[in-house]
């Protein structure tokens, strides 16, 4: 044995003994809740997909992508088909909603508007507005709380279909109006996000589009404006390339199949430009991974305040509608499109998934046939794989989420009116100064009726640690704001964003339902939904569940 080979063996033995087998070869990341074995998560996902779907791609964090199977079968691309790779483009289905959310948040922040802004001023002036449309906010659209309900009344042919995002249907949805009771319960509805396509021109001051009287031409102009806007403000800044809402390549594209694929040609969705926004963007798994990475880290896509609001309010994510869809503390979005070539033919499908997990780790899954889970959806499939990769302890060599020079235990705060002394741990350190006693902490931009003060608990060397104590007056109205927490010294200034929400208080015996989707109790002001809350708890607008009123 050579000297170098012997040294490699010794080093490997040391790694196994001191770091552990899995940590030596795969990354484990930890936050304050739990640890996630990224290598095991990837392994769980791949083992559940390999030889069980037509083609697949899995990307977890910075680990090498895993992929296999075919993007196009031999019947579509003779003689051997086209292999699936992370670069293959596909209809990403409802992952498009996250991209539209990012574009909208950029547009709102540019104009110094918040998600609580009413949408009515940005609707086309010649659109008839039905009852209660004036009360709908951008946040309502992004969390599917607008009250759109068309898809539930299929027996009424005049009731708009909230699953459709055609211009004509969105106009009909606004004209039909909203029942106040329907705003109590969130309902996943494509029209919520699809409507943003028709709001962006007005937000951007494109009066020429609103002035177009031929509504077919207006629909084409608004959809093209939306596509151009997302390309300029989202894709080019991260991907250095443009994308479309249709297939642009014969070979570099994943068709939809049943599994196992037979001789039936794979399905290709037609040009989705006129309905793009809630779905129909065509991107690759590699594209989605890059966009998630930019969203989770750095400021390429969103400012810290906008990113904090998107995470805390679950804007555009599945758990903004159904909290149980995503594992606790994580953000996720799934996509699903399918097609029956004929009444007796097998179902062809594309399944997609994008998530930000522990330490903002991006997780991406693409499959171009139904998934081997019950039910056939990426939410269930990934949730099961994640559960088996979550650790309740930090092994040697685990990486903990990098803390900023000013860090908060949470960036999401929910208060009930009259609630006081809700404490959020915070810590800052002075990297350059010598006198930590000069550090001062302040909170600005709080919602109406909310105050915050710094309570120092300890003073380590060149640092300050303690709590930010939030309180809401009994008369504080429901609402939310992204506040700014700043720690200043004579030589430096550190800042962090915190999303502060004021919810209503459930009165004693209000009788909250045992799961999301039940009627909101009277004590919650008739506008929120509870999930299994005993009396005396606070209803969270962020998660649609009840949180302790006095922790």
Coordinates of C-alpha atoms in Angstrom, one line a residue:
X1 CA 0.0 0.0 0.0
X2 CA 1.3 3.4 -0.9
X3 CA 1.8 6.2 1.6
X4 CA -1.0 8.3 0.0
X5 CA -3.4 5.4 0.1
X6 CA -2.7 4.7 3.7
X7 CA -3.3 8.4 4.5
X8 CA -6.6 8.3 2.7
X9 CA -7.7 5.2 4.7
X10 CA -6.7 6.9 8.0
X11 CA -8.6 10.1 7.0
X12 CA -11.7 8.1 6.1
X13 CA -11.6 6.2 9.4
X14 CA -11.3 9.4 11.3
X15 CA -14.3 10.9 9.5
X16 CA -16.4 7.8 10.2
X17 CA -15.5 7.8 13.9
X18 CA -15.7 11.5 14.5
X19 CA -18.4 12.8 12.1
X20 CA -20.5 9.7 11.4
X21 CA -21.0 7.7 8.3
X22 CA -23.9 9.8 6.8
X23 CA -22.6 13.2 7.9
X24 CA -19.3 12.4 6.3
X25 CA -20.8 11.9 2.9
X26 CA -24.1 13.9 3.1
X27 CA -25.1 17.2 4.7
X28 CA -27.3 17.4 7.8
X29 CA -28.8 20.9 8.5
X30 CA -30.4 22.0 11.7
X31 CA -32.6 24.8 12.9
X32 CA -34.2 25.4 16.3
X33 CA -37.0 22.8 15.6
X34 CA -35.2 19.8 14.2
X35 CA -32.5 18.5 11.9
X36 CA -32.9 17.4 8.3
X37 CA -30.7 14.8 6.7
X38 CA -30.5 16.0 3.1
X39 CA -28.9 12.9 1.8
X40 CA -31.5 10.7 3.3
X41 CA -34.3 12.9 2.0
X42 CA -32.9 12.7 -1.5
X43 CA -32.5 8.9 -1.1
X44 CA -36.1 8.6 0.1
X45 CA -37.4 10.6 -2.9
X46 CA -35.4 8.8 -5.5
X47 CA -36.2 5.3 -4.1
X48 CA -39.9 6.2 -4.3
X49 CA -39.6 7.3 -8.0
X50 CA -37.0 5.1 -9.7
X51 CA -38.7 2.6 -12.0
X52 CA -42.1 3.8 -10.7
X53 CA -42.6 6.8 -13.0
X54 CA -41.8 7.4 -16.6
X55 CA -39.1 10.1 -15.8
X56 CA -38.1 12.0 -12.8
X57 CA -35.7 14.7 -11.4
X58 CA -34.9 15.3 -7.7
X59 CA -32.8 18.2 -6.4
X60 CA -32.2 18.6 -2.7
X61 CA -30.1 21.6 -1.5
X62 CA -26.6 21.7 -3.1
X63 CA -26.4 17.9 -3.5
X64 CA -26.0 16.6 -7.0
X65 CA -29.3 16.2 -8.8
X66 CA -30.7 12.7 -9.2
X67 CA -32.7 11.9 -12.4
X68 CA -33.7 8.9 -14.5
X69 CA -36.2 7.5 -17.0
X70 CA -37.5 9.2 -20.1
X71 CA -38.7 12.7 -20.9
X72 CA -40.0 11.3 -24.2
X73 CA -40.7 7.7 -24.9
X74 CA -39.5 5.8 -27.9
X75 CA -42.9 6.1 -29.5
X76 CA -42.5 9.9 -29.5
X77 CA -38.8 10.1 -30.1
X78 CA -37.6 6.9 -31.9
X79 CA -35.7 4.8 -31.6
X80 CA -34.7 5.1 -27.9
X81 CA -36.6 8.1 -26.6
X82 CA -35.2 11.2 -24.9
X83 CA -33.6 10.8 -21.4
X84 CA -34.9 12.9 -18.5
X85 CA -32.4 15.4 -17.2
X86 CA -32.6 18.5 -14.8
X87 CA -32.5 20.7 -17.9
X88 CA -35.6 19.3 -19.6
X89 CA -38.4 21.8 -19.8
X90 CA -41.9 21.0 -18.7
X91 CA -45.2 22.6 -17.8
X92 CA -44.6 23.3 -14.1
X93 CA -48.4 23.6 -13.5
X94 CA -49.2 25.5 -10.2
X95 CA -45.6 26.2 -9.3
X96 CA -46.4 29.2 -11.6
X97 CA -48.3 30.7 -8.6
X98 CA -45.1 31.2 -6.6
X99 CA -43.5 33.0 -9.6
X100 CA -46.5 35.2 -10.1
X101 CA -46.5 36.0 -6.3
X102 CA -42.8 37.1 -6.5
X103 CA -43.6 39.4 -9.5
X104 CA -46.5 40.9 -7.7
X105 CA -44.6 41.6 -4.5
X106 CA -41.9 43.3 -6.5
X107 CA -44.5 45.5 -8.2
X108 CA -46.3 46.4 -5.0
X109 CA -43.0 47.3 -3.2
X110 CA -41.9 49.4 -6.1
X111 CA -45.0 51.6 -5.6
X112 CA -44.7 51.5 -1.8
X113 CA -48.0 49.5 -1.6
X114 CA -48.6 46.6 0.8
X115 CA -50.5 43.3 0.3
X116 CA -53.4 44.8 2.3
X117 CA -54.0 47.2 -0.6
X118 CA -57.5 46.8 -2.1
X119 CA -57.4 45.5 -5.7
X120 CA -60.4 47.5 -6.9
X121 CA -58.4 50.6 -8.1
X122 CA -56.4 48.3 -10.3
X123 CA -59.2 46.5 -12.1
X124 CA -60.1 47.7 -15.6
X125 CA -62.4 50.7 -15.3
X126 CA -65.0 49.1 -17.7
X127 CA -65.3 45.8 -15.8
X128 CA -68.6 45.6 -13.9
X129 CA -67.9 45.1 -10.2
X130 CA -70.3 42.8 -8.2
X131 CA -71.1 42.9 -4.5
X132 CA -68.2 43.0 -2.0
X133 CA -65.4 43.1 -4.7
X134 CA -64.3 46.4 -3.2
X135 CA -63.2 44.6 0.0
X136 CA -60.8 42.2 -1.7
X137 CA -57.1 42.8 -1.1
X138 CA -54.0 41.5 -2.8
X139 CA -53.3 39.3 0.3
X140 CA -56.8 37.8 -0.2
X141 CA -55.8 36.7 -3.7
X142 CA -52.4 35.3 -2.7
X143 CA -53.9 33.3 0.2
X144 CA -57.1 32.3 -1.7
X145 CA -59.4 34.2 0.7
X146 CA -61.1 36.4 -1.9
X147 CA -64.3 34.4 -1.7
X148 CA -64.3 33.2 -5.3
X149 CA -66.5 30.1 -5.3
X150 CA -67.6 29.5 -8.9
X151 CA -66.3 25.9 -9.2
X152 CA -68.5 24.7 -6.4
X153 CA -71.8 25.6 -8.3
X154 CA -71.5 23.5 -11.5
X155 CA -75.3 23.3 -11.7
X156 CA -75.5 27.0 -12.5
X157 CA -74.1 27.6 -16.0
X158 CA -74.0 31.3 -15.4
X159 CA -71.8 31.1 -12.3
X160 CA -68.1 31.8 -13.2
X161 CA -65.7 28.9 -12.9
X162 CA -63.0 29.8 -10.4
X163 CA -60.7 27.2 -11.9
X164 CA -60.5 29.0 -15.2
X165 CA -58.1 31.9 -15.7
X166 CA -59.3 33.1 -19.1
X167 CA -59.8 36.8 -19.4
X168 CA -63.5 36.4 -20.0
X169 CA -63.9 34.2 -16.9
X170 CA -61.9 36.6 -14.6
X171 CA -64.1 39.4 -15.8
X172 CA -67.2 37.4 -15.1
X173 CA -65.9 36.5 -11.6
X174 CA -65.5 40.1 -10.7
X175 CA -69.0 41.0 -12.1
X176 CA -70.6 38.2 -10.2
X177 CA -69.3 39.4 -6.9
X178 CA -68.6 37.7 -3.6
X179 CA -70.7 36.4 -0.7
X180 CA -69.4 37.7 2.6
X181 CA -69.7 34.2 4.2
X182 CA -67.4 32.8 1.5
X183 CA -64.6 35.0 2.7
X184 CA -64.5 33.2 6.0
X185 CA -63.1 30.0 4.5
X186 CA -60.1 29.9 2.2
X187 CA -60.6 27.9 -1.0
X188 CA -57.9 27.0 -3.5
X189 CA -59.0 28.7 -6.7
X190 CA -56.9 29.4 -9.8
X191 CA -58.8 32.7 -10.5
X192 CA -57.2 34.3 -7.5
X193 CA -53.7 34.1 -8.9
X194 CA -54.8 34.3 -12.5
X195 CA -56.4 37.7 -11.8
X196 CA -53.0 39.2 -11.0
X197 CA -52.2 38.9 -14.8
X198 CA -54.9 41.5 -15.4
X199 CA -54.0 43.7 -12.4
X200 CA -50.3 44.1 -13.3
X201 CA -50.9 46.4 -16.3
X202 CA -52.8 48.9 -14.1
X203 CA -50.2 48.6 -11.3
X204 CA -47.5 49.4 -13.9
X205 CA -49.5 52.4 -15.3
X206 CA -50.1 50.7 -18.7
X207 CA -53.2 52.8 -19.5
X208 CA -53.0 51.7 -23.2
X209 CA -54.0 48.2 -22.2
X210 CA -57.0 49.4 -20.2
X211 CA -57.9 51.7 -23.1
X212 CA -58.1 48.8 -25.6
X213 CA -61.9 48.3 -26.2
X214 CA -61.5 45.1 -28.2
X215 CA -61.4 42.7 -25.3
X216 CA -59.8 39.9 -27.3
X217 CA -57.0 42.2 -28.1
X218 CA -56.8 43.4 -24.5
X219 CA -56.5 39.8 -23.3
X220 CA -53.6 39.2 -25.7
X221 CA -51.9 42.5 -24.7
X222 CA -52.3 41.9 -20.9
X223 CA -51.0 38.3 -21.1
X224 CA -48.0 39.3 -23.2
X225 CA -47.3 42.2 -20.7
X226 CA -47.4 39.7 -17.8
X227 CA -45.1 37.2 -19.6
X228 CA -42.6 40.0 -20.4
X229 CA -42.8 41.4 -16.9
X230 CA -42.0 38.0 -15.2
X231 CA -39.2 37.4 -17.7
X232 CA -37.6 40.8 -17.0
X233 CA -38.1 40.9 -13.2
X234 CA -37.9 37.3 -12.2
X235 CA -36.2 35.0 -14.8
X236 CA -33.5 37.1 -16.3
X237 CA -32.2 38.3 -12.9
X238 CA -31.7 34.7 -11.8
X239 CA -31.6 32.5 -15.0
X240 CA -30.1 35.0 -17.4
X241 CA -32.7 33.7 -19.8
X242 CA -36.3 34.1 -20.7
X243 CA -39.0 31.4 -20.5
X244 CA -42.4 31.0 -22.1
X245 CA -45.8 29.6 -21.3
X246 CA -45.6 27.1 -24.1
X247 CA -43.3 24.4 -25.5
X248 CA -40.3 26.0 -27.4
X249 CA -38.2 22.9 -28.1
X250 CA -39.0 19.6 -29.8
X251 CA -36.4 17.6 -28.0
X252 CA -35.7 19.5 -24.8
X253 CA -39.2 19.0 -23.4
X254 CA -40.8 16.4 -21.1
X255 CA -44.2 15.0 -22.3
X256 CA -46.8 13.6 -20.0
X257 CA -47.3 9.9 -19.8
X258 CA -49.1 7.2 -17.9
X259 CA -47.0 4.6 -16.2
X260 CA -45.8 2.3 -17.6
X261 CA -46.0 4.2 -20.8
X262 CA -47.6 2.4 -23.7
X263 CA -47.7 3.3 -27.4
X264 CA -50.0 6.2 -26.7
X265 CA -48.2 9.4 -27.6
X266 CA -47.2 11.6 -24.7
X267 CA -49.3 14.7 -24.1
X268 CA -48.1 18.2 -24.8
X269 CA -50.1 21.1 -23.4
X270 CA -50.9 23.8 -26.0
X271 CA -49.8 27.4 -25.9
X272 CA -50.9 28.7 -22.4
X273 CA -50.1 32.3 -22.9
X274 CA -53.7 33.5 -22.5
X275 CA -54.1 31.6 -19.2
X276 CA -50.6 32.0 -17.9
X277 CA -50.1 33.0 -14.2
X278 CA -51.7 30.5 -12.0
X279 CA -50.2 27.7 -14.2
X280 CA -48.6 27.0 -17.5
X281 CA -45.1 28.3 -17.2
X282 CA -42.6 26.0 -18.9
X283 CA -39.4 25.6 -17.0
X284 CA -36.9 23.0 -15.9
X285 CA -36.2 21.5 -12.5
X286 CA -32.8 23.2 -12.6
X287 CA -34.6 26.5 -13.3
X288 CA -36.9 26.1 -10.3
X289 CA -34.0 25.1 -8.0
X290 CA -32.2 28.3 -9.0
X291 CA -35.2 30.4 -8.4
X292 CA -35.9 28.8 -5.0
X293 CA -32.2 29.4 -4.0
X294 CA -32.5 33.0 -5.0
X295 CA -35.7 33.4 -3.1
X296 CA -34.3 31.7 0.1
X297 CA -31.0 33.4 0.1
X298 CA -29.9 36.9 -1.0
X299 CA -31.9 39.7 -2.4
X300 CA -32.0 39.0 -6.2
X301 CA -35.7 38.5 -6.2
X302 CA -37.2 40.1 -3.1
X303 CA -36.2 42.5 -0.4
X304 CA -35.9 41.1 3.1
X305 CA -39.2 42.7 4.1
X306 CA -41.0 41.2 1.0
X307 CA -39.4 37.8 1.6
X308 CA -40.4 37.9 5.3
X309 CA -44.0 38.7 4.4
X310 CA -44.1 36.0 1.7
X311 CA -42.9 33.4 4.2
X312 CA -44.9 34.5 7.3
X313 CA -48.1 35.0 5.4
X314 CA -47.5 32.0 3.2
X315 CA -48.2 34.1 0.1
X316 CA -48.5 31.9 -3.0
X317 CA -47.6 28.7 -1.1
X318 CA -49.9 25.8 -0.5
X319 CA -49.9 26.1 3.3
X320 CA -51.3 29.7 2.9
X321 CA -54.5 27.9 2.0
X322 CA -54.3 24.5 3.8
X323 CA -51.7 24.7 6.6
X324 CA -51.4 20.9 6.8
X325 CA -50.2 20.7 3.2
X326 CA -46.6 21.5 4.1
X327 CA -44.6 20.2 6.9
X328 CA -44.5 22.5 9.9
X329 CA -42.1 25.4 9.5
X330 CA -41.5 24.8 5.8
X331 CA -42.9 26.4 2.7
X332 CA -44.1 24.3 -0.3
X333 CA -46.0 24.3 -3.5
X334 CA -47.1 21.4 -5.7
X335 CA -48.3 21.3 -9.3
X336 CA -50.5 18.8 -11.0
X337 CA -51.8 18.6 -14.6
X338 CA -53.3 15.6 -16.3
X339 CA -55.0 14.4 -19.4
X340 CA -57.0 11.4 -20.7
X341 CA -56.2 10.7 -24.4
X342 CA -59.5 9.0 -24.7
X343 CA -62.2 7.8 -22.2
X344 CA -60.7 4.4 -21.9
X345 CA -57.1 5.4 -22.1
X346 CA -54.7 5.5 -19.0
X347 CA -54.3 8.9 -17.3
X348 CA -51.3 10.9 -18.4
X349 CA -49.8 13.5 -15.9
X350 CA -47.1 15.8 -14.8
X351 CA -46.3 16.3 -11.1
X352 CA -44.1 19.0 -9.7
X353 CA -43.0 20.2 -6.3
X354 CA -41.0 23.2 -5.0
X355 CA -40.2 23.7 -1.3
X356 CA -38.0 25.7 1.1
X357 CA -37.2 23.5 4.0
X358 CA -34.8 23.7 7.0
X359 CA -32.4 26.6 6.6
X360 CA -34.2 27.6 3.4
X361 CA -32.9 24.5 1.7
X362 CA -34.5 24.2 -1.8
X363 CA -36.2 20.9 -2.7
X364 CA -37.5 20.2 -6.2
X365 CA -39.3 17.2 -7.7
X366 CA -40.4 16.7 -11.3
X367 CA -42.2 13.6 -12.6
X368 CA -43.9 13.2 -16.0
X369 CA -46.4 10.5 -15.0
X370 CA -48.6 9.9 -12.0
X371 CA -46.8 9.4 -8.7
X372 CA -46.8 6.0 -6.9
X373 CA -48.4 7.5 -3.7
X374 CA -51.9 7.4 -2.4
X375 CA -53.3 9.9 -3.2
X376 CA -51.3 10.6 -6.3
X377 CA -50.0 14.1 -5.3
X378 CA -46.5 15.5 -4.7
X379 CA -47.6 16.9 -1.3
X380 CA -48.2 13.4 0.2
X381 CA -45.2 11.9 -1.6
X382 CA -42.7 14.5 -0.3
X383 CA -44.2 14.8 3.2
X384 CA -43.7 11.1 3.7
X385 CA -40.1 11.2 2.5
X386 CA -39.3 14.2 4.7
X387 CA -40.7 12.6 7.8
X388 CA -38.3 9.7 7.4
X389 CA -35.4 12.1 6.9
X390 CA -36.1 14.4 9.9
X391 CA -33.9 13.9 13.0
X392 CA -34.7 14.9 16.6
X393 CA -31.0 15.5 17.5
X394 CA -28.0 17.1 15.8
X395 CA -25.3 14.5 14.9
X396 CA -21.7 15.5 14.8
X397 CA -20.8 17.6 11.9
X398 CA -24.4 18.9 11.4
X399 CA -24.6 22.4 10.0
X400 CA -26.8 24.9 11.8
X401 CA -28.6 27.7 10.0
X402 CA -26.2 30.6 9.6
X403 CA -27.3 33.4 11.9
X404 CA -27.1 37.0 10.9
X405 CA -25.3 39.7 13.0
X406 CA -28.7 40.5 14.3
X407 CA -31.0 37.5 14.7
X408 CA -34.5 36.9 15.9
X409 CA -35.9 33.6 17.2
X410 CA -38.9 34.1 14.8
X411 CA -39.8 36.6 12.1
X412 CA -43.5 35.8 12.3
X413 CA -45.4 37.4 15.2
X414 CA -49.2 37.0 15.8
X415 CA -51.0 38.9 18.5
X416 CA -54.6 39.1 19.7
X417 CA -56.1 42.5 20.6
X418 CA -55.2 43.2 24.3
X419 CA -52.4 40.7 24.3
X420 CA -49.2 41.9 26.0
X421 CA -45.7 40.8 26.7
X422 CA -45.3 38.4 23.8
X423 CA -41.5 38.0 23.8
X424 CA -39.3 37.2 20.8
X425 CA -35.7 36.3 21.7
X426 CA -33.1 38.4 19.8
X427 CA -29.4 38.7 19.8
X428 CA -26.9 41.0 18.2
X429 CA -23.1 41.3 18.4
X430 CA -20.8 44.1 17.7
X431 CA -18.3 42.9 15.2
X432 CA -16.1 46.0 15.1
X433 CA -16.8 48.1 18.2
X434 CA -15.4 47.6 21.6
X435 CA -18.3 49.0 23.7
X436 CA -21.3 46.8 23.5
X437 CA -23.2 49.1 26.0
X438 CA -23.6 51.5 23.1
X439 CA -25.9 49.1 21.2
X440 CA -29.5 50.2 21.0
X441 CA -32.5 48.2 19.6
X442 CA -35.6 49.8 18.1
X443 CA -38.7 48.6 16.2
X444 CA -40.5 50.7 13.6
X445 CA -43.3 50.2 11.1
X446 CA -45.6 48.3 13.5
X447 CA -49.4 47.7 12.8
X448 CA -51.8 50.2 14.3
X449 CA -52.3 49.6 18.1
X450 CA -49.1 47.5 18.5
X451 CA -46.0 48.5 20.5
X452 CA -42.6 46.9 21.0
X453 CA -39.8 47.4 23.4
X454 CA -36.3 45.9 23.9
X455 CA -35.9 44.0 27.2
X456 CA -32.2 43.1 27.8
X457 CA -31.6 39.8 29.3
X458 CA -27.8 39.4 29.1
X459 CA -24.8 41.1 27.8
X460 CA -22.2 38.7 26.5
X461 CA -18.8 40.2 25.5
X462 CA -19.3 42.6 22.6
X463 CA -23.0 41.5 22.2
X464 CA -26.5 42.2 23.4
X465 CA -29.1 39.5 24.0
X466 CA -32.7 39.8 25.2
X467 CA -36.2 39.9 24.0
X468 CA -38.4 42.2 21.9
X469 CA -41.6 42.4 23.8
X470 CA -44.7 43.0 21.6
X471 CA -48.1 44.2 22.9
X472 CA -51.4 45.0 21.2
X473 CA -54.0 47.4 22.6
X474 CA -57.5 46.0 23.2
X475 CA -58.7 48.3 20.3
X476 CA -56.0 47.2 17.9
X477 CA -57.7 46.4 14.5
X478 CA -57.0 43.2 12.6
X479 CA -54.2 43.6 10.1
X480 CA -50.5 43.1 9.6
X481 CA -47.3 45.0 8.7
X482 CA -43.7 44.1 8.1
X483 CA -41.8 46.0 10.8
X484 CA -38.1 46.8 10.9
X485 CA -36.0 45.9 13.9
X486 CA -32.7 47.8 14.1
X487 CA -29.7 47.4 16.4
X488 CA -27.4 50.4 16.2
X489 CA -24.0 51.2 17.8
X490 CA -21.5 54.0 17.2
X491 CA -19.9 52.1 14.4
X492 CA -22.4 49.8 12.9
X493 CA -26.1 49.2 12.2
X494 CA -27.9 45.8 11.8
X495 CA -31.5 45.3 10.8
X496 CA -34.0 42.5 10.4
X497 CA -37.6 42.4 9.2
X498 CA -40.4 40.9 11.3
X499 CA -44.0 40.2 10.1
X500 CA -46.5 41.3 12.8
X501 CA -50.1 40.2 12.5
X502 CA -53.0 41.2 14.7
X503 CA -55.8 38.7 14.8
X504 CA -59.2 38.5 16.5
X505 CA -59.7 36.7 19.8
X506 CA -61.9 33.7 20.1
X507 CA -64.4 34.2 22.9
X508 CA -65.1 31.5 25.5
X509 CA -67.2 28.7 24.2
X510 CA -67.0 30.1 20.6
X511 CA -66.9 26.5 19.3
X512 CA -64.1 26.5 16.7
X513 CA -64.3 23.6 14.3
X514 CA -61.9 20.7 14.6
X515 CA -60.2 21.3 11.2
X516 CA -59.7 24.0 8.6
X517 CA -62.7 24.6 6.5
X518 CA -65.2 25.0 9.3
X519 CA -67.2 28.1 10.0
X520 CA -65.4 30.9 11.8
X521 CA -66.8 31.5 15.3
X522 CA -68.5 34.7 16.1
X523 CA -65.8 35.7 18.5
X524 CA -63.3 35.7 15.5
X525 CA -65.1 38.6 13.9
X526 CA -66.6 36.5 11.1
X527 CA -63.6 36.8 8.9
X528 CA -61.2 34.1 10.1
X529 CA -61.0 30.4 10.4
X530 CA -60.0 28.3 13.4
X531 CA -58.7 24.8 13.6
X532 CA -59.3 23.0 16.9
X533 CA -58.9 26.0 19.1
X534 CA -60.2 25.9 22.7
X535 CA -61.7 29.0 24.2
X536 CA -59.5 31.9 24.9
X537 CA -57.0 31.4 22.1
X538 CA -56.2 33.8 19.2
X539 CA -57.1 33.2 15.6
X540 CA -54.1 33.5 13.3
X541 CA -54.8 35.1 9.9
X542 CA -51.4 33.7 8.8
X543 CA -52.1 30.0 9.3
X544 CA -55.9 29.7 9.8
X545 CA -55.3 28.0 13.1
X546 CA -55.6 29.2 16.7
X547 CA -52.5 30.2 18.6
X548 CA -52.1 30.7 22.4
X549 CA -53.3 34.1 23.4
X550 CA -51.0 34.3 26.3
X551 CA -47.8 32.1 25.9

